[in-house]
C-alpha positions as CSV (number, residue, x, y, z in Angstrom):
1,M,51.7,-6.0,14.4
2,N,51.6,-3.8,11.3
3,I,48.5,-3.4,9.1
4,N,49.7,-5.8,6.3
5,S,50.5,-8.6,8.8
6,F,47.1,-8.1,10.4
7,K,45.4,-8.4,7.1
8,K,47.3,-11.6,6.2
9,R,46.4,-13.1,9.6
10,I,42.7,-12.2,9.1
11,K,42.7,-13.7,5.6
12,K,44.3,-16.9,6.9
13,D,41.8,-17.2,9.7
14,I,38.9,-16.8,7.3
15,K,40.4,-19.5,5.0
16,K,40.6,-21.8,8.0
17,L,37.0,-21.1,8.9
18,L,35.9,-21.9,5.4
19,Y,37.9,-25.1,5.3
20,H,36.5,-26.4,8.6
21,N,32.9,-25.5,7.7
22,F,32.4,-25.9,4.0
23,N,34.7,-28.7,2.8
24,W,36.7,-26.0,1.1
25,Y,39.3,-28.5,-0.3
26,K,36.8,-30.9,-1.9
27,G,37.8,-31.8,-5.4
28,K,40.8,-29.4,-5.4
29,F,44.5,-29.8,-6.1
30,L,46.1,-29.0,-2.7
31,G,49.4,-27.1,-2.4
32,I,51.2,-28.0,0.8
33,H,54.3,-26.7,2.6
34,L,56.5,-29.3,4.5
35,Q,58.6,-28.0,7.4
36,G,61.6,-29.3,9.3
37,G,64.0,-32.1,8.5
38,L,63.2,-35.2,6.5
39,C,61.0,-37.0,9.1
40,N,59.3,-33.8,10.3
41,K,58.4,-33.3,6.6
42,L,57.1,-36.8,6.5
43,H,54.8,-36.2,9.5
44,C,53.4,-33.1,7.6
45,L,52.9,-35.4,4.6
46,F,51.0,-37.9,6.7
47,S,48.7,-35.0,7.7
48,A,48.2,-33.8,4.1
49,C,47.4,-37.3,2.9
50,D,44.8,-37.8,5.6
51,I,43.2,-34.4,4.8
52,A,43.3,-35.1,1.0
53,I,41.7,-38.5,1.3
54,N,39.0,-37.3,3.7
55,E,38.2,-34.2,1.6
56,K,38.4,-36.0,-1.8
57,S,41.2,-33.7,-2.9
58,R,44.6,-34.4,-4.3
59,I,48.0,-33.1,-3.4
60,I,50.3,-31.1,-5.6
61,E,53.7,-32.8,-5.5
62,P,55.5,-31.2,-2.5
63,Y,59.1,-30.1,-2.1
64,F,61.6,-31.7,0.2
65,G,65.2,-30.8,0.7
66,W,67.4,-29.3,3.5
67,E,70.0,-27.4,1.5
68,K,68.0,-26.8,-1.6
69,P,64.4,-27.6,-2.7
70,I,63.9,-30.9,-4.4
71,L,60.7,-32.6,-5.4
72,F,59.2,-35.6,-3.7
73,S,59.9,-37.6,-6.9
74,E,63.6,-36.8,-6.7
75,I,63.7,-39.0,-3.5
76,Y,60.8,-41.4,-3.8
77,D,59.1,-43.4,-6.5
78,L,56.0,-41.3,-7.2
79,D,54.3,-44.0,-9.4
80,Y,54.8,-46.6,-6.7
81,F,53.4,-44.2,-4.0
82,N,50.3,-43.4,-6.1
83,S,49.8,-47.1,-6.9
84,K,49.8,-48.0,-3.2
85,M,47.7,-45.0,-2.0
86,S,45.1,-45.2,-4.7
87,E,43.6,-48.1,-2.9
88,F,42.5,-45.6,-0.2
89,N,41.7,-42.8,-2.6
90,N,38.9,-44.2,-4.8
91,G,41.5,-45.5,-7.3
92,K,42.9,-42.0,-8.0
93,N,46.5,-40.8,-7.8
94,L,46.9,-39.0,-4.5
95,I,49.9,-36.9,-5.5
96,I,49.9,-35.0,-8.8
97,S,53.3,-34.3,-10.3
98,R,53.9,-30.6,-11.0
99,D,54.4,-31.2,-14.8
100,K,50.7,-32.2,-15.0
101,L,49.4,-29.0,-13.6
102,N,49.9,-26.8,-16.6
103,T,46.3,-27.0,-17.9
104,K,43.9,-24.1,-17.3
105,S,41.5,-26.4,-15.5
106,A,44.2,-27.6,-13.1
107,K,45.3,-24.1,-12.3
108,L,41.7,-23.0,-11.6
109,N,41.3,-26.0,-9.2
110,S,44.5,-25.5,-7.3
111,I,44.3,-24.2,-3.8
112,E,46.9,-23.6,-1.0
113,N,46.6,-25.5,2.2
114,V,45.9,-23.4,5.4
115,V,45.8,-26.2,7.9
116,D,48.9,-26.4,10.2
117,L,50.1,-29.9,9.1
118,W,52.6,-30.2,12.0
119,K,49.9,-29.5,14.6
120,Y,47.5,-31.9,12.8
121,S,50.2,-34.6,13.1
122,E,50.8,-33.8,16.8
123,R,47.1,-34.1,17.6
124,E,47.1,-37.6,16.0
125,L,50.3,-38.5,18.0
126,F,48.7,-37.2,21.2
127,K,45.9,-39.7,20.8
128,Q,48.3,-42.6,20.1
129,R,50.5,-41.7,23.0
130,N,47.6,-41.6,25.4
131,T,45.9,-44.8,24.2
132,F,49.2,-46.6,23.7
133,S,47.9,-47.8,20.4
134,I,48.0,-47.2,16.6
135,N,45.1,-48.0,14.3
136,I,46.1,-50.5,11.7
137,N,44.3,-48.4,9.1
138,S,46.0,-45.1,10.1
139,T,47.2,-43.0,7.2
140,K,50.6,-42.8,8.8
141,L,51.2,-46.5,8.4
142,R,49.8,-46.5,4.9
143,V,52.0,-43.6,3.7
144,L,55.1,-45.2,5.3
145,N,54.3,-48.4,3.5
146,A,53.9,-46.5,0.2
147,L,57.3,-44.7,0.4
148,K,59.8,-46.4,-1.8
149,L,63.1,-44.9,-2.8
150,R,63.9,-44.2,-6.5
151,P,65.5,-47.3,-8.0
152,E,69.0,-45.8,-8.0
153,Y,68.8,-45.1,-4.3
154,Q,67.1,-48.4,-3.4
155,S,70.0,-50.2,-5.0
156,I,72.3,-48.5,-2.5
157,V,70.1,-49.7,0.4
158,D,70.1,-53.2,-1.0
159,S,73.9,-53.2,-1.3
160,Y,74.2,-52.5,2.4
161,T,71.4,-54.8,3.6
162,N,70.9,-57.8,1.4
163,D,71.7,-61.1,3.2
164,K,73.5,-59.2,6.0
165,S,72.8,-59.1,9.8
166,F,74.0,-55.8,11.2
167,T,73.3,-53.3,13.9
168,A,72.5,-49.7,13.1
169,I,72.7,-46.5,15.3
170,Q,71.8,-42.9,14.8
171,I,74.5,-40.7,16.3
172,R,72.8,-37.3,16.8
173,T,75.7,-34.9,17.6
174,E,75.4,-32.6,14.6
175,S,75.7,-28.8,15.2
176,D,72.0,-28.2,14.8
177,W,71.2,-30.8,17.4
178,V,73.8,-29.2,19.8
179,R,72.0,-25.8,19.4
180,H,68.6,-27.5,19.9
181,A,69.8,-29.2,23.1
182,G,71.1,-25.9,24.4
183,T,67.6,-24.3,24.3
184,N,65.6,-27.3,25.4
185,K,65.9,-29.0,28.8
186,V,64.6,-32.3,30.2
187,N,64.4,-33.5,33.8
188,G,65.5,-36.6,35.6
189,N,67.6,-39.3,34.0
190,E,67.0,-38.3,30.4
191,K,69.3,-36.3,28.0
192,I,68.7,-34.6,24.7
193,L,72.3,-34.4,23.7
194,V,74.5,-37.4,24.4
195,S,78.2,-37.0,23.5
196,L,80.0,-39.4,21.1
197,D,82.1,-40.7,24.0
198,E,79.1,-41.4,26.1
199,I,77.3,-43.2,23.2
200,L,80.3,-45.4,22.4
201,K,80.8,-46.3,26.0
202,M,77.2,-47.7,26.0
203,V,77.8,-49.4,22.6
204,A,80.8,-51.2,24.1
205,D,78.5,-52.8,26.7
206,F,75.9,-53.7,24.1
207,E,75.7,-57.0,22.2
208,I,76.2,-55.8,18.7
209,V,75.0,-58.1,15.9
210,G,77.3,-58.1,12.9
211,D,79.0,-54.9,11.9
212,L,77.9,-51.5,13.1
213,F,76.2,-49.1,10.6
214,F,75.9,-45.5,11.8
215,T,74.0,-42.6,10.4
216,S,74.9,-39.0,11.1
217,G,74.9,-35.8,9.2
218,Q,78.4,-34.7,10.1
219,N,81.8,-35.9,11.3
220,H,81.8,-39.3,9.7
221,S,85.6,-39.8,9.8
222,K,85.8,-39.0,13.4
223,I,82.9,-41.3,14.3
224,S,84.4,-44.1,12.3
225,E,87.8,-43.8,13.9
226,N,86.3,-43.9,17.4
227,I,84.1,-46.9,16.7
228,K,87.2,-48.8,15.4
229,K,88.8,-48.3,18.8
230,L,86.1,-50.7,20.1
231,D,87.2,-53.4,17.7
232,I,83.9,-53.0,15.9
233,Q,83.8,-52.6,12.1
234,P,81.9,-49.4,11.3
235,H,80.0,-48.6,8.1
236,H,78.2,-45.5,6.9
237,F,76.8,-44.0,3.8
238,Y,77.0,-40.3,2.8
239,Q,77.3,-39.0,-0.7
240,P,78.3,-35.3,-0.8
241,N,76.9,-34.9,-4.3
242,Y,73.4,-35.9,-3.1
243,E,71.0,-33.4,-1.5
244,Y,71.1,-33.8,2.3
245,E,67.6,-35.3,2.6
246,I,68.4,-37.9,-0.2
247,N,71.2,-39.1,2.0
248,A,68.9,-39.0,5.0
249,A,66.2,-41.1,3.2
250,I,68.8,-43.7,2.1
251,N,70.2,-44.0,5.6
252,F,66.6,-44.2,7.0
253,E,65.9,-47.3,4.9
254,I,69.2,-49.0,5.8
255,C,68.5,-48.5,9.5
256,C,65.0,-49.9,9.1
257,R,66.5,-53.2,7.8
258,S,69.1,-53.6,10.6
259,H,68.8,-56.4,13.2
260,Y,69.0,-54.0,16.0
261,F,68.4,-50.2,15.7
262,I,69.7,-47.8,18.4
263,G,68.6,-44.2,18.4
264,L,67.1,-41.6,20.8
265,S,63.5,-40.8,21.8
266,R,63.8,-37.1,21.1
267,S,64.6,-37.6,17.4
268,S,61.7,-37.8,14.9
269,Y,64.1,-39.7,12.6
270,S,64.8,-42.4,15.2
271,N,61.1,-42.5,16.1
272,L,59.9,-43.1,12.6
273,I,62.5,-45.7,11.9
274,S,61.3,-47.5,15.1
275,L,57.7,-47.2,14.0
276,K,58.3,-48.6,10.5
277,R,60.4,-51.5,11.9
278,A,57.7,-52.5,14.4
279,G,54.6,-51.6,12.5
280,L,55.5,-52.7,9.0
281,L,58.7,-54.9,9.1
282,N,57.8,-57.1,12.1
283,N,61.0,-56.0,13.9
284,D,60.5,-54.4,17.3
285,N,64.2,-54.6,18.3
286,S,64.7,-50.8,18.6
287,F,66.5,-49.1,21.4
288,I,67.4,-45.7,22.8
289,Y,70.6,-44.3,24.5
290,N,69.3,-41.1,26.0
291,Y,67.9,-42.4,29.3
292,R,69.7,-43.6,32.4
293,D,73.1,-43.8,30.6
294,K,72.1,-47.2,29.1
295,I,71.0,-48.6,25.8
296,L,67.4,-49.7,26.6
297,K,64.8,-51.4,24.5
298,R,61.8,-49.4,23.3
299,Q,58.3,-50.6,24.0
300,D,56.5,-47.8,22.3
301,M,57.0,-48.5,18.6
302,G,58.6,-45.0,18.3
303,I,55.5,-43.1,19.4
304,Q,56.7,-41.6,22.7
305,Y,59.3,-38.8,22.7
306,V,59.8,-38.8,26.5
307,A,62.5,-41.4,27.1
308,E,61.0,-42.9,30.2
309,L,57.7,-43.5,28.5
310,S,59.3,-44.9,25.4
311,V,60.9,-47.8,27.4
312,N,58.0,-48.4,29.8
313,N,54.8,-47.8,27.8
314,K,53.9,-50.8,25.6
315,T,52.2,-49.7,22.3
316,V,50.2,-52.0,20.2
317,I,48.6,-51.9,16.7
318,K,44.9,-52.6,16.7
């Protein structure tokens, strides 16, 4: 480690110490960095909101985006979010838009977060996985409930879902997932990567309700052609002109509103969809296809990532 890296590490460790011992964030505008894909970023956002509410601070509007940076408000309705979350934040807006941070006072009161938001989220998930329960007042559920797409994107969701019964599936065969599966192994009857042929073989044996909506980041034409061979009508949404995570957020909400949702336990995307369905939309009909070569019903509300646990460990809200 060179001297500059060493100095940066020491500085960061000192900041962490200050935060944990002296309420360093209290009354501040908190700058946060979200990592990973859409749902990994949402897990980081859950953590940031929990910290901000506990420390009586507020969050500077964060960036999302996979291919290029876009603001939270370019995907979600920021006013709606703040309206819902203000109930738990002493009536104050929880996220401050960046165009309101130009005053000298705001700049003086801005501070960068030093807490690892992903690890913070994992610690919360660890408790939930081990107690098989989620607190009804958890920040995670509150934030999920406050996330509403911008009106132009919500209208797309409505066009796919209003007055329709359909089944939705996440087909996780994109190139980044293939690379991920190549460097991560699981034991027993679980798989991380399930081929399209294997998925559709299981779908053929599953009782599909209505048409089949699929979400995937790549190869939409190929997937559609193969689903049609099963005499099932496929649908999907992907607008190339939209940033990747805008597409992901629209697909997320469509999947949440399906009669049945089929995904895999190793995907944070599938897991958050399953959680929102069970925890907020009163629909616990979510399934996985990455265990025992079958489509099996989840019992975990999307909390467990180990496939065997997701279909065997009943999770409740209390």
